[in-house]
Short mmCIF file of C-alpha atoms and ligand atoms in Angstrom, two decimals:
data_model
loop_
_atom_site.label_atom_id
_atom_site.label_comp_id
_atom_site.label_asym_id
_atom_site.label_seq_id
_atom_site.Cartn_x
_atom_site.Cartn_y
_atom_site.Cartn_z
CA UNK Z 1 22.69 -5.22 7.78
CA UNK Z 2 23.52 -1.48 7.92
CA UNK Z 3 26.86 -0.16 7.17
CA UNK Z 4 28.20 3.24 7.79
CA UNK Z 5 30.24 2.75 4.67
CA UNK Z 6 27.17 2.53 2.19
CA UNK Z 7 26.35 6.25 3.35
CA UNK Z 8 30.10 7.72 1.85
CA UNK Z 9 28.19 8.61 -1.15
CA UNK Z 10 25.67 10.48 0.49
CA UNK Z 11 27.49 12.37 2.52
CA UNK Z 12 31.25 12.25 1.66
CA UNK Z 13 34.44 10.58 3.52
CA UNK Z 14 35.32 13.34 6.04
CA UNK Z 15 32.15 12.35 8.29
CA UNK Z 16 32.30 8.97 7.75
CA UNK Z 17 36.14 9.26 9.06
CA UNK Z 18 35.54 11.48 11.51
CA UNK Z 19 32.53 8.72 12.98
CA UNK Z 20 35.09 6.00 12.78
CA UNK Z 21 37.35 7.57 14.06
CA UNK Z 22 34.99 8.80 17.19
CA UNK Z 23 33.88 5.57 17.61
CA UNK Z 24 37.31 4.08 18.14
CA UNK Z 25 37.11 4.61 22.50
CA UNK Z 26 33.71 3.15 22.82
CA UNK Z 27 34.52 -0.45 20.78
CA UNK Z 28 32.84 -3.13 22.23
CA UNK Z 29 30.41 -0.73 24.88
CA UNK Z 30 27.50 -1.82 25.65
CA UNK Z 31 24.74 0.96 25.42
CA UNK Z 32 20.82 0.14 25.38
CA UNK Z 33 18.00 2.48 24.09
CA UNK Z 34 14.76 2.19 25.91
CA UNK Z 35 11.22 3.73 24.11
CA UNK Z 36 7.58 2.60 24.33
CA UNK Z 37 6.81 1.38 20.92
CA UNK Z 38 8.42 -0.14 18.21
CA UNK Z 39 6.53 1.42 15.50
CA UNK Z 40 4.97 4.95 14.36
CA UNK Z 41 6.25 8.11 15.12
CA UNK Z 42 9.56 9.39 15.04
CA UNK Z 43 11.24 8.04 17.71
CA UNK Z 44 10.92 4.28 16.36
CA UNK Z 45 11.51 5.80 12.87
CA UNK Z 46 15.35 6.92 14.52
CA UNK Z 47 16.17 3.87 16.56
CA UNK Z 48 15.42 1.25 13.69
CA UNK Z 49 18.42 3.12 12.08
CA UNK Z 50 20.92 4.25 15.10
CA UNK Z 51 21.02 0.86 16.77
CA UNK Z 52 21.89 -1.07 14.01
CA UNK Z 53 24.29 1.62 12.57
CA UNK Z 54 25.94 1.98 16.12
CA UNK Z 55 26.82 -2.03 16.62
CA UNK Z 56 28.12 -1.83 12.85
CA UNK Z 57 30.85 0.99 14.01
CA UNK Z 58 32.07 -1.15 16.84
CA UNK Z 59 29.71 -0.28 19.70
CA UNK Z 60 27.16 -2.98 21.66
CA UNK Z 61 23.68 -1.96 20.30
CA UNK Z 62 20.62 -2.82 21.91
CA UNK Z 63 17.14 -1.72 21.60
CA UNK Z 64 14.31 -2.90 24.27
CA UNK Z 65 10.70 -1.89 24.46
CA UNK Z 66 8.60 -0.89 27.48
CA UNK Z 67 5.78 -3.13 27.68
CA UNK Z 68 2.96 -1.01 28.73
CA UNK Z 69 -1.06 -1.73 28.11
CA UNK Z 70 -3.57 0.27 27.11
CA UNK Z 71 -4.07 1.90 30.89
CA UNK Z 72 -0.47 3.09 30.80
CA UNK Z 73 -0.72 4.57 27.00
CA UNK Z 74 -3.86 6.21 27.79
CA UNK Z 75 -1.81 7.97 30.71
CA UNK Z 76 1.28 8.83 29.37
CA UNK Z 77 -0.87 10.52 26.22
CA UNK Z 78 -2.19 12.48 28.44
CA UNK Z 79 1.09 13.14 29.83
CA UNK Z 80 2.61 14.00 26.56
CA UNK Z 81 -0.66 16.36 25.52
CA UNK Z 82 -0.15 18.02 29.24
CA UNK Z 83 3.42 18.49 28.66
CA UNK Z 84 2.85 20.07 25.15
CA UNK Z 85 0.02 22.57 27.20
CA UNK Z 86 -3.01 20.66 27.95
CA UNK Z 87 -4.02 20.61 31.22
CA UNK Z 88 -3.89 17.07 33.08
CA UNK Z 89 -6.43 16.10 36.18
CA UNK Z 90 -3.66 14.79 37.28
CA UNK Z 91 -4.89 11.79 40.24
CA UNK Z 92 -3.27 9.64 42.23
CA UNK Z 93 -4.27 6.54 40.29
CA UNK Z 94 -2.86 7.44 37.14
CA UNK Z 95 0.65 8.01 39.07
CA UNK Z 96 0.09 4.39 40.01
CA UNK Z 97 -0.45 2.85 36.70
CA UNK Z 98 2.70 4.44 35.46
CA UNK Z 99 4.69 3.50 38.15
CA UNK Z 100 3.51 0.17 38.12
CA UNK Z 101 4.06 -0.67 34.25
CA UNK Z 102 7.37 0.96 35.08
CA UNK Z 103 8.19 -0.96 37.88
CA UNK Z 104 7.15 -4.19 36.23
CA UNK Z 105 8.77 -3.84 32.93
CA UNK Z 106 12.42 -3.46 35.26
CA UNK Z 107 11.43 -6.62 36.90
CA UNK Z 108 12.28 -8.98 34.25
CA UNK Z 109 14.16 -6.61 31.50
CA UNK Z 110 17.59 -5.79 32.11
CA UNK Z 111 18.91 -2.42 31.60
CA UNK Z 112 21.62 -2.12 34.48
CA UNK Z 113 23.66 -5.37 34.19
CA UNK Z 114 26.43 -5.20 31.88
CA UNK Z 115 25.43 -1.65 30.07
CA UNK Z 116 27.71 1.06 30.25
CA UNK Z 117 25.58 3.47 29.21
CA UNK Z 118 21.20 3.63 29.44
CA UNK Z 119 19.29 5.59 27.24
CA UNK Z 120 15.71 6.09 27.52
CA UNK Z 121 13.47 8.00 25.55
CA UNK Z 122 10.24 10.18 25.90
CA UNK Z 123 8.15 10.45 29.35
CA UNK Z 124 7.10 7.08 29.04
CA UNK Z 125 10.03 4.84 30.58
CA UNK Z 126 11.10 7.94 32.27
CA UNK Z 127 10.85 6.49 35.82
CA UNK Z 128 12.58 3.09 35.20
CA UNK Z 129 15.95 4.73 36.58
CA UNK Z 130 13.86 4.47 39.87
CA UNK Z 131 13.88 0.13 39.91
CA UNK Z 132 17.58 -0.46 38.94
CA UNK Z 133 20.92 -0.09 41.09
CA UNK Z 134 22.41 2.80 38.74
CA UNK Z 135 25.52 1.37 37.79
CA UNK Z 136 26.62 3.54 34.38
CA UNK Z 137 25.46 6.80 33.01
CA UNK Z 138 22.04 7.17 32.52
CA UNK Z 139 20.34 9.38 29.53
CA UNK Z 140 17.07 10.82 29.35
CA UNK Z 141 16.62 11.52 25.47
CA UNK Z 142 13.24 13.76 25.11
CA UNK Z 143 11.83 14.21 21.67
CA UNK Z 144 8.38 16.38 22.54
CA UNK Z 145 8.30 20.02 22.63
CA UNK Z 146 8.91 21.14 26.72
CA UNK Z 147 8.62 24.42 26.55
CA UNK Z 148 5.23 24.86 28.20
CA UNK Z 149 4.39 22.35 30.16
CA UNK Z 150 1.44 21.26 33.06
CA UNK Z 151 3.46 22.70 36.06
CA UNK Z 152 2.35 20.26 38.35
CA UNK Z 153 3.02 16.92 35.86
CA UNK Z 154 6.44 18.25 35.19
CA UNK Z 155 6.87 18.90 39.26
CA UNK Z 156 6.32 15.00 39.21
CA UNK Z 157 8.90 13.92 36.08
CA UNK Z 158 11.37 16.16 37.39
CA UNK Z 159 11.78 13.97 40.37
CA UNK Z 160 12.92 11.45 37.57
CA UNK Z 161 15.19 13.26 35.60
CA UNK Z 162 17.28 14.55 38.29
CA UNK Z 163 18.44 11.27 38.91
CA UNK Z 164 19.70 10.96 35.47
CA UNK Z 165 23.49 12.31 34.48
CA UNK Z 166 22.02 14.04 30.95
CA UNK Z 167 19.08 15.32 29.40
CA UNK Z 168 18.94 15.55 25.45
CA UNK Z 169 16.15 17.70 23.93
CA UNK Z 170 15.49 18.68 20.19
CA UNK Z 171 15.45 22.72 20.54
CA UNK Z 172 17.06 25.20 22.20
CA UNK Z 173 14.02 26.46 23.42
CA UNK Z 174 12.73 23.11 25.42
CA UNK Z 175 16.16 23.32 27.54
CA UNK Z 176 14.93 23.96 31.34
CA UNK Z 177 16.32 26.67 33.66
CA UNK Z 178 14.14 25.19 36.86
CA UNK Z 179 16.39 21.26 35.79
CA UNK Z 180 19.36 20.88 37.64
CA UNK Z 181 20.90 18.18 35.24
CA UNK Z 182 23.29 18.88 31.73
CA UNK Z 183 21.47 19.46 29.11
CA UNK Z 184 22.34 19.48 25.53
CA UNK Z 185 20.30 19.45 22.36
CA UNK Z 186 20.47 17.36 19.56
CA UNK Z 187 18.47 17.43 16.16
CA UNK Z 188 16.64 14.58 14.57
CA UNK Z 189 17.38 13.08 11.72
CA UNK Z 190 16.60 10.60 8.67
CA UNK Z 191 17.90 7.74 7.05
CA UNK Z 192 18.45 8.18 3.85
CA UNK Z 193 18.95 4.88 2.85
CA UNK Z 194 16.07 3.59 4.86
CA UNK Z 195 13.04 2.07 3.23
CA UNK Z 196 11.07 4.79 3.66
CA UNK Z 197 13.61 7.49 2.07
CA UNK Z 198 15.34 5.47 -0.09
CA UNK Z 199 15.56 6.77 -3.71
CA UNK Z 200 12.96 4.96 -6.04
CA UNK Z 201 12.25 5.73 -9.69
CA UNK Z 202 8.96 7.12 -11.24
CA UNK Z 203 7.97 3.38 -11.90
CA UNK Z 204 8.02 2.17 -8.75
CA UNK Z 205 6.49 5.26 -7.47
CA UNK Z 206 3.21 4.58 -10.00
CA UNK Z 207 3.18 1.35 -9.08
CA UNK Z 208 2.77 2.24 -5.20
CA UNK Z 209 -0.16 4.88 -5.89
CA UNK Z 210 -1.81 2.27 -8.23
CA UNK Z 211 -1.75 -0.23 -4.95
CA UNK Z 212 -2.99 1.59 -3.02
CA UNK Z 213 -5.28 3.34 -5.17
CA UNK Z 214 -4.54 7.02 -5.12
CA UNK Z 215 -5.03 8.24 -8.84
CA UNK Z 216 -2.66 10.54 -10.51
CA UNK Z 217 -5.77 12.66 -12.27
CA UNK Z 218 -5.46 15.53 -10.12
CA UNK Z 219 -2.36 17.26 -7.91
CA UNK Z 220 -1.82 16.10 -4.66
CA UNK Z 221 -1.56 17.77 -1.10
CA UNK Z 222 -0.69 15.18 1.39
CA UNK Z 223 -0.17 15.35 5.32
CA UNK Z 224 1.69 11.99 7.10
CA UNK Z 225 0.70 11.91 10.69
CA UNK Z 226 -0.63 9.80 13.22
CA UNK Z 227 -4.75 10.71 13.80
CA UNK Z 228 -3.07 13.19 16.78
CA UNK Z 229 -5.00 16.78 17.51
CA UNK Z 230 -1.81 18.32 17.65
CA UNK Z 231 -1.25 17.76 13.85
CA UNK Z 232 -4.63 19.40 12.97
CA UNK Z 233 -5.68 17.24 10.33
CA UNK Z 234 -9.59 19.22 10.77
CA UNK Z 235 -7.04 21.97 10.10
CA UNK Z 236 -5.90 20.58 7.20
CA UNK Z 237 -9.38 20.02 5.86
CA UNK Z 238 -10.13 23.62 6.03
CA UNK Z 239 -6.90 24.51 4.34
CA UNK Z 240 -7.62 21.90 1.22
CA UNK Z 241 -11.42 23.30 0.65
CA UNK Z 242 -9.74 27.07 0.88
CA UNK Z 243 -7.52 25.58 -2.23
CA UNK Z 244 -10.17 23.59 -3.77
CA UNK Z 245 -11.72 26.97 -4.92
CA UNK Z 246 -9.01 28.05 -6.95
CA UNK Z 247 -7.13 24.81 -8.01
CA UNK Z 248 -8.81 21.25 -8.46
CA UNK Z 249 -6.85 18.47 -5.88
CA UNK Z 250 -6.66 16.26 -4.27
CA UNK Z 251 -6.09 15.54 -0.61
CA UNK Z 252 -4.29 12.54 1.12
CA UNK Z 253 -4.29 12.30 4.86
CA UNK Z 254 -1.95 9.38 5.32
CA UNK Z 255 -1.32 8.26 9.33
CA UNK Z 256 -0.65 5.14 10.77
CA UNK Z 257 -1.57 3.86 14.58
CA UNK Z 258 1.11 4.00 16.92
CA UNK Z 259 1.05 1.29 19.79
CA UNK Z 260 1.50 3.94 22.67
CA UNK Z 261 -1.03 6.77 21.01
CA UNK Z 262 -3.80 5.42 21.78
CA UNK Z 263 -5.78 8.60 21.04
CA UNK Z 264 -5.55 7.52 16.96
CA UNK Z 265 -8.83 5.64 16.30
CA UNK Z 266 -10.88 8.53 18.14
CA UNK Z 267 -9.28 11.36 16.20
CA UNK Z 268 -9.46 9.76 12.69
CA UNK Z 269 -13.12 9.18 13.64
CA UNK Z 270 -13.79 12.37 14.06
CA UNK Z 271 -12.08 13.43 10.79
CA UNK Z 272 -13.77 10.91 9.02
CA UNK Z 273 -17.02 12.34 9.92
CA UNK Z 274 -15.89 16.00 8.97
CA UNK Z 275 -14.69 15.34 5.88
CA UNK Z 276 -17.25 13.10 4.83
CA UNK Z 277 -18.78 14.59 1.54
CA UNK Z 278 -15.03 14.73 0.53
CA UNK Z 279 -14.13 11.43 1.21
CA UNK Z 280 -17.03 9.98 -0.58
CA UNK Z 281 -16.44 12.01 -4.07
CA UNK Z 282 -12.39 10.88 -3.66
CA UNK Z 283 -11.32 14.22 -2.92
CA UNK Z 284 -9.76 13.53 0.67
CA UNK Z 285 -8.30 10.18 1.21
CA UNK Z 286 -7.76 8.76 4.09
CA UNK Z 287 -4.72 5.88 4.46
CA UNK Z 288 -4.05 4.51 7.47
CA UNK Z 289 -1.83 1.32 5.91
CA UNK Z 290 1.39 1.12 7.83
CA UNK Z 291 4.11 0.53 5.05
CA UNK Z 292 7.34 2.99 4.80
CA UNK Z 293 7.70 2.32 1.38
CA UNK Z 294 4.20 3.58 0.49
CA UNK Z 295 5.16 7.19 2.56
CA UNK Z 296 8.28 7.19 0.51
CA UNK Z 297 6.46 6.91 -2.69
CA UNK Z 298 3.51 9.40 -1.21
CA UNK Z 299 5.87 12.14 -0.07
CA UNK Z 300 7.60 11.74 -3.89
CA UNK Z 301 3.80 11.67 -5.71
CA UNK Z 302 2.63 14.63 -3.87
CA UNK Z 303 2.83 18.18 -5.17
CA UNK Z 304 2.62 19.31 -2.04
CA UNK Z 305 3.35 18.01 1.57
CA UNK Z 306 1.41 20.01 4.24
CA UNK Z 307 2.27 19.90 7.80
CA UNK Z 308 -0.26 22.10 9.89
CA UNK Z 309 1.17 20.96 13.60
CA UNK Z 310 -0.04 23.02 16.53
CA UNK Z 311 3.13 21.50 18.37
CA UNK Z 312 5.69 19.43 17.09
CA UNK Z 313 8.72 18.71 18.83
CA UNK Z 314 11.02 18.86 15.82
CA UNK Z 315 8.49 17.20 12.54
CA UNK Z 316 10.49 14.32 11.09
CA UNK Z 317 7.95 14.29 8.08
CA UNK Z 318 9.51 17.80 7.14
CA UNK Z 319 12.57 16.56 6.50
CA UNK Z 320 11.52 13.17 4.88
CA UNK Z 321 9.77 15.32 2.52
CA UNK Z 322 12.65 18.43 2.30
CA UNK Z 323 14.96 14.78 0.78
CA UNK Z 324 12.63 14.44 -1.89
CA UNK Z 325 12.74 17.68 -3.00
CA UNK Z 326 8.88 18.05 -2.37
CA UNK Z 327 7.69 21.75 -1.21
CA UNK Z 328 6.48 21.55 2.41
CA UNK Z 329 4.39 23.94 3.76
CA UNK Z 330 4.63 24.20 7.64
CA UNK Z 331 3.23 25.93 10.47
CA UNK Z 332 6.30 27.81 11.85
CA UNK Z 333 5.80 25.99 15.38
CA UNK Z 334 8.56 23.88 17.17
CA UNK Z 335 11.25 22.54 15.59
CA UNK Z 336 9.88 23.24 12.08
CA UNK Z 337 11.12 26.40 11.59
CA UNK Z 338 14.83 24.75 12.59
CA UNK Z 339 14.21 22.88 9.05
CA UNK Z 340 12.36 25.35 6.76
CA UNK Z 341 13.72 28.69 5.65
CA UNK Z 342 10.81 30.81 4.50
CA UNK Z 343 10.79 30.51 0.84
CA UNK Z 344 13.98 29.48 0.29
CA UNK Z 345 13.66 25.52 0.92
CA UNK Z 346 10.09 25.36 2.03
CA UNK Z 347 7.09 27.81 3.60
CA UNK Z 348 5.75 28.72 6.88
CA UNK Z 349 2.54 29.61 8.04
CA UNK Z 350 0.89 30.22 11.19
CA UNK Z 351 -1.26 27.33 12.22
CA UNK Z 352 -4.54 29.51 12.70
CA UNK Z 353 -3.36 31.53 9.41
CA UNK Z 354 -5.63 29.21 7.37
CA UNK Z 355 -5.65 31.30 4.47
CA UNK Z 356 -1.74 31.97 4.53
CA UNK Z 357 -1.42 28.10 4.00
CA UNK Z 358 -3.99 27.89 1.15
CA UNK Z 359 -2.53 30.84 -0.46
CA UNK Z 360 1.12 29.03 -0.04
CA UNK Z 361 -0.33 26.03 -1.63
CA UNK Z 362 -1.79 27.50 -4.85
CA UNK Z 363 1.31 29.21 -5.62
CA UNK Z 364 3.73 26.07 -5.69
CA UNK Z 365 0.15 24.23 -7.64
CA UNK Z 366 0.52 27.24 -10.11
CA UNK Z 367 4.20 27.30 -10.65
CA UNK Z 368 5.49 23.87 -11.35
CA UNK Z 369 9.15 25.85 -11.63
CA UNK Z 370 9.11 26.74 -7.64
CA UNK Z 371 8.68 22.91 -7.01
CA UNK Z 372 12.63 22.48 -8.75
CA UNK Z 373 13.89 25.37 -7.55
CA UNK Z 374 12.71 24.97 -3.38
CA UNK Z 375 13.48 21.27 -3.70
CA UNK Z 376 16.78 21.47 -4.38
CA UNK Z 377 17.31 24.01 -1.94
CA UNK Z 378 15.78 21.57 0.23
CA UNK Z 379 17.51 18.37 -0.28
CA UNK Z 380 21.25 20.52 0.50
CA UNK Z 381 20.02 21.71 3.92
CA UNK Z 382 18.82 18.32 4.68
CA UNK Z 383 21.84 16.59 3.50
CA UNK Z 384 24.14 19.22 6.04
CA UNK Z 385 21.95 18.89 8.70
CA UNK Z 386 19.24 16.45 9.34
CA UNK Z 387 20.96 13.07 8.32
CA UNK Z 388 22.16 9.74 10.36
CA UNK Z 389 25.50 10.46 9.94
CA UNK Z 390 25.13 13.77 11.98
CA UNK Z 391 23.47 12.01 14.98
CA UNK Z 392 25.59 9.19 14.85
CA UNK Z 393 28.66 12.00 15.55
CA UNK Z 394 25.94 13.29 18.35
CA UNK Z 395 25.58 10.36 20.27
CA UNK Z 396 29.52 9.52 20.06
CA UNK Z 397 30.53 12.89 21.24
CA UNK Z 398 27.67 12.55 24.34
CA UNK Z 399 28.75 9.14 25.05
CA UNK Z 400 32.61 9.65 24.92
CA UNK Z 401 31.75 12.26 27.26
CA UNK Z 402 29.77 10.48 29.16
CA UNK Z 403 31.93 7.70 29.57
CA UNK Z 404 35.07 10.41 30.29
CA UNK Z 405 37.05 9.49 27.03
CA UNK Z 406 38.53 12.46 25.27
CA UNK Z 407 38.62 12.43 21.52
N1 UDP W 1 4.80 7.92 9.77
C1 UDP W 1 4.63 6.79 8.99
N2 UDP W 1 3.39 6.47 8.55
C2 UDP W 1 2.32 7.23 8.83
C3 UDP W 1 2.49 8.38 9.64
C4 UDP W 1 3.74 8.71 10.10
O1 UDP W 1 5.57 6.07 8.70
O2 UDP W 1 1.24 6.87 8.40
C5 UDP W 1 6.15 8.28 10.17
C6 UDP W 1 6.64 9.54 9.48
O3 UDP W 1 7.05 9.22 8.16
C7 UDP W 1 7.75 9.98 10.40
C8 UDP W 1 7.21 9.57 11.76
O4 UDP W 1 6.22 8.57 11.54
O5 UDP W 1 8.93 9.25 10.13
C9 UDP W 1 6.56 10.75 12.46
O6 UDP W 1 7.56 11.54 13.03
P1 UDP W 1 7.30 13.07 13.36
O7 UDP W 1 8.52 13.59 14.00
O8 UDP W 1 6.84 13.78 12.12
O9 UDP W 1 6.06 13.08 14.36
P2 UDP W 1 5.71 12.22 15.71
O10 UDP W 1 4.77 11.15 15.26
O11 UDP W 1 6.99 11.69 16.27
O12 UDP W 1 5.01 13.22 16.57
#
């Protein structure tokens, strides 16, 4: 089980006391998280550590899925594409089916009963609040960039949100002026101790690329993220071959299939087909093996992690790779440039600046010292800011308020 206590090493006694000690109202209270898959992406990668690590401090953990199908992922894709700036044909019957998985779900699962506090995350279970008696605070916890989205799709969520008592979003900048609810932000985090940023020695990390075949022969530039257009991994195609002329590499394109994206399969398709020549001389690899442990090993391997998002509501795989004391080299969109400090912990590039993130590359390929230097830089401002102790003092201070206990 998780303990709050194996993290003192990490990150020193006067958070862990201070979470204790925050935790001391809510002993016993019964709070529920409620998402739409239970793995891929960063929201699953957060709750497999806070609801375990809450319950061990003295709270009532619990974690439930939505249980959509394929018609309602399809949807709410769309909704989260048309909410990062697509536009959305936005028809009656695709209200329905989100409704109706909605409604459904709160037919059988129960949220209301015996909680003192409901958290839901993402658009997905948004509208649940509308099939329970609201008995306790409700919190809607949104993890996807908001600041430019379909005006008539978020017309229709805001009718949801309203209802709810907070709204927590990742950036300043996706806080709402037209949302007549609180609103606070909150950053993501990691687990450090988790599986898949765990600290594992040059052995084990060997042994993983033997698995799963990547050879060691040439450096590696590697981008983790699900087969999503909004991570641009065409993009990051263009910005290996741009490389490839001046330093021999190797590319690794590692994303695994979330249950609610169902977009995935099409997207790696089409990559597959672009970088085809590549692929078949072992110059781009593609993974799409779902295993933490082999990211952890992949983000230490690499010489490089790229991250070419043309959104990205904050980019956990930053600061996964920021731990290991890897370079990343970002486009400056989102919650990215929250993490990375312009050549001081990592580099930013524009996402259509194709030859500002080649040119990035080759320099860290070229200087070996830069790797040391912008790593350790790295690992500090993750270990001040992005780990699950910090969130863990988030949630108690929104939840003590919530709940009107003053600390
Ligand atoms: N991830 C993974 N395997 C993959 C691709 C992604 O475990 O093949 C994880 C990644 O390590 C990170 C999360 O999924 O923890 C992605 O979170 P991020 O915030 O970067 O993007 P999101 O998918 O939430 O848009």
């Amino acid at each position: 089980m998780k303990k709050l206590s194996a993290y003192r090493r990490i990150v020193g006694d006067a958070i862990i006391g201070e979470i204790y000690h925050k935790a001391k109202p809510l002993y016993g209270r019964r709070i529920i998280h409620v998402n739409s898959t239970a793995i891929g992406g960063g929201v699953a990668e957060i709750l497999s550590s806070l609801a375990p690590l809450m319950n061990n401090i003295g709270l009532e953990a619990d974690w439930r899925i939505l249980h959509g199908n394929a018609d309602l992922f399809e949807i709410t894709k769309k909704f989260h594409n048309a909410l990062q700036g697509d536009t959305l044909h936005f028809s009656e019957i695709k209200k329905r089916v989100y409704l109706q998985a909605n409604e459904d779900f709160a037919a059988y699962a129960s949220l209301s009963n015996n909680r003192d506090v409901v958290i839901v995350h993402d658009p997905q279970p948004l509208p649940l609040i509308e099939y329970y008696k609201k008995r306790q605070p409700w919190i809607w916890r949104c993890h996807i960039d908001l600041s430019h989205p379909d005006p008539v799709l978020w017309e229709f969520l805001k009718g949801f949100i309203i209802r709810y008592d907070l709204a927590i979003v990742s950036h300043e900048n996706y806080t709402k002026k037209d949302l007549p609810v609180r609103q606070t932000v909150v950053r993501p985090i990691i687990d450090p101790l988790s599986l898949k940023n765990m600290d594992i020695n040059q052995r084990q990390i060997d042994g993983l690329m033997e698995k799963y075949h990547i050879p060691a022969d040439k450096p590696i530039i590697t981008q983790i993220s699900r087969f999503d257009k909004w991570k641009d991994p065409l993009g990051v195609i263009e910005v290996f071959k741009l490389v490839r002329e001046k330093v021999d590499c190797r590319l690794v394109l590692c994303g695994n299939m979330a249950t609610d994206d169902p977009e995935g399969v099409e997207i790696f398709n089409t990559v597959k087909q672009n970088a085809a020549e590549e692929i078949a001389s072992g110059d781009v690899m593609l993974i799409t093996v779902e295993s933490n442990i082999l990211v952890n090993a992949l983000q230490r391997a690499s010489n490089v992690i790229i991250q070419k998002s043309i959104r990205e509501g904050f980019g956990l795989t930053v600061t996964e790779a920021m731990w290991k004391q890897t370079p990343v080299v970002a486009s400056n969109v989102g919650g990215i440039p929250l993490q990375i400090t312009d050549g001081v912990d990592g580099y930013l590039a524009s996402p259509d600046d194709y030859a500002g993130f080649a040119d990035r590359i080759i320099e860290i390929l070229k200087n070996p010292a830069l790797k040391e230097e912008v790593g350790k830089a790295a690992k500090e401002k993750v270990r001040e800011n992005f780990l699950i102790t910090r969130l863990l003092l988030d949630y108690l201070d929104i939840i003590n308020y919530e709940l009107g206990n003053v600390v």
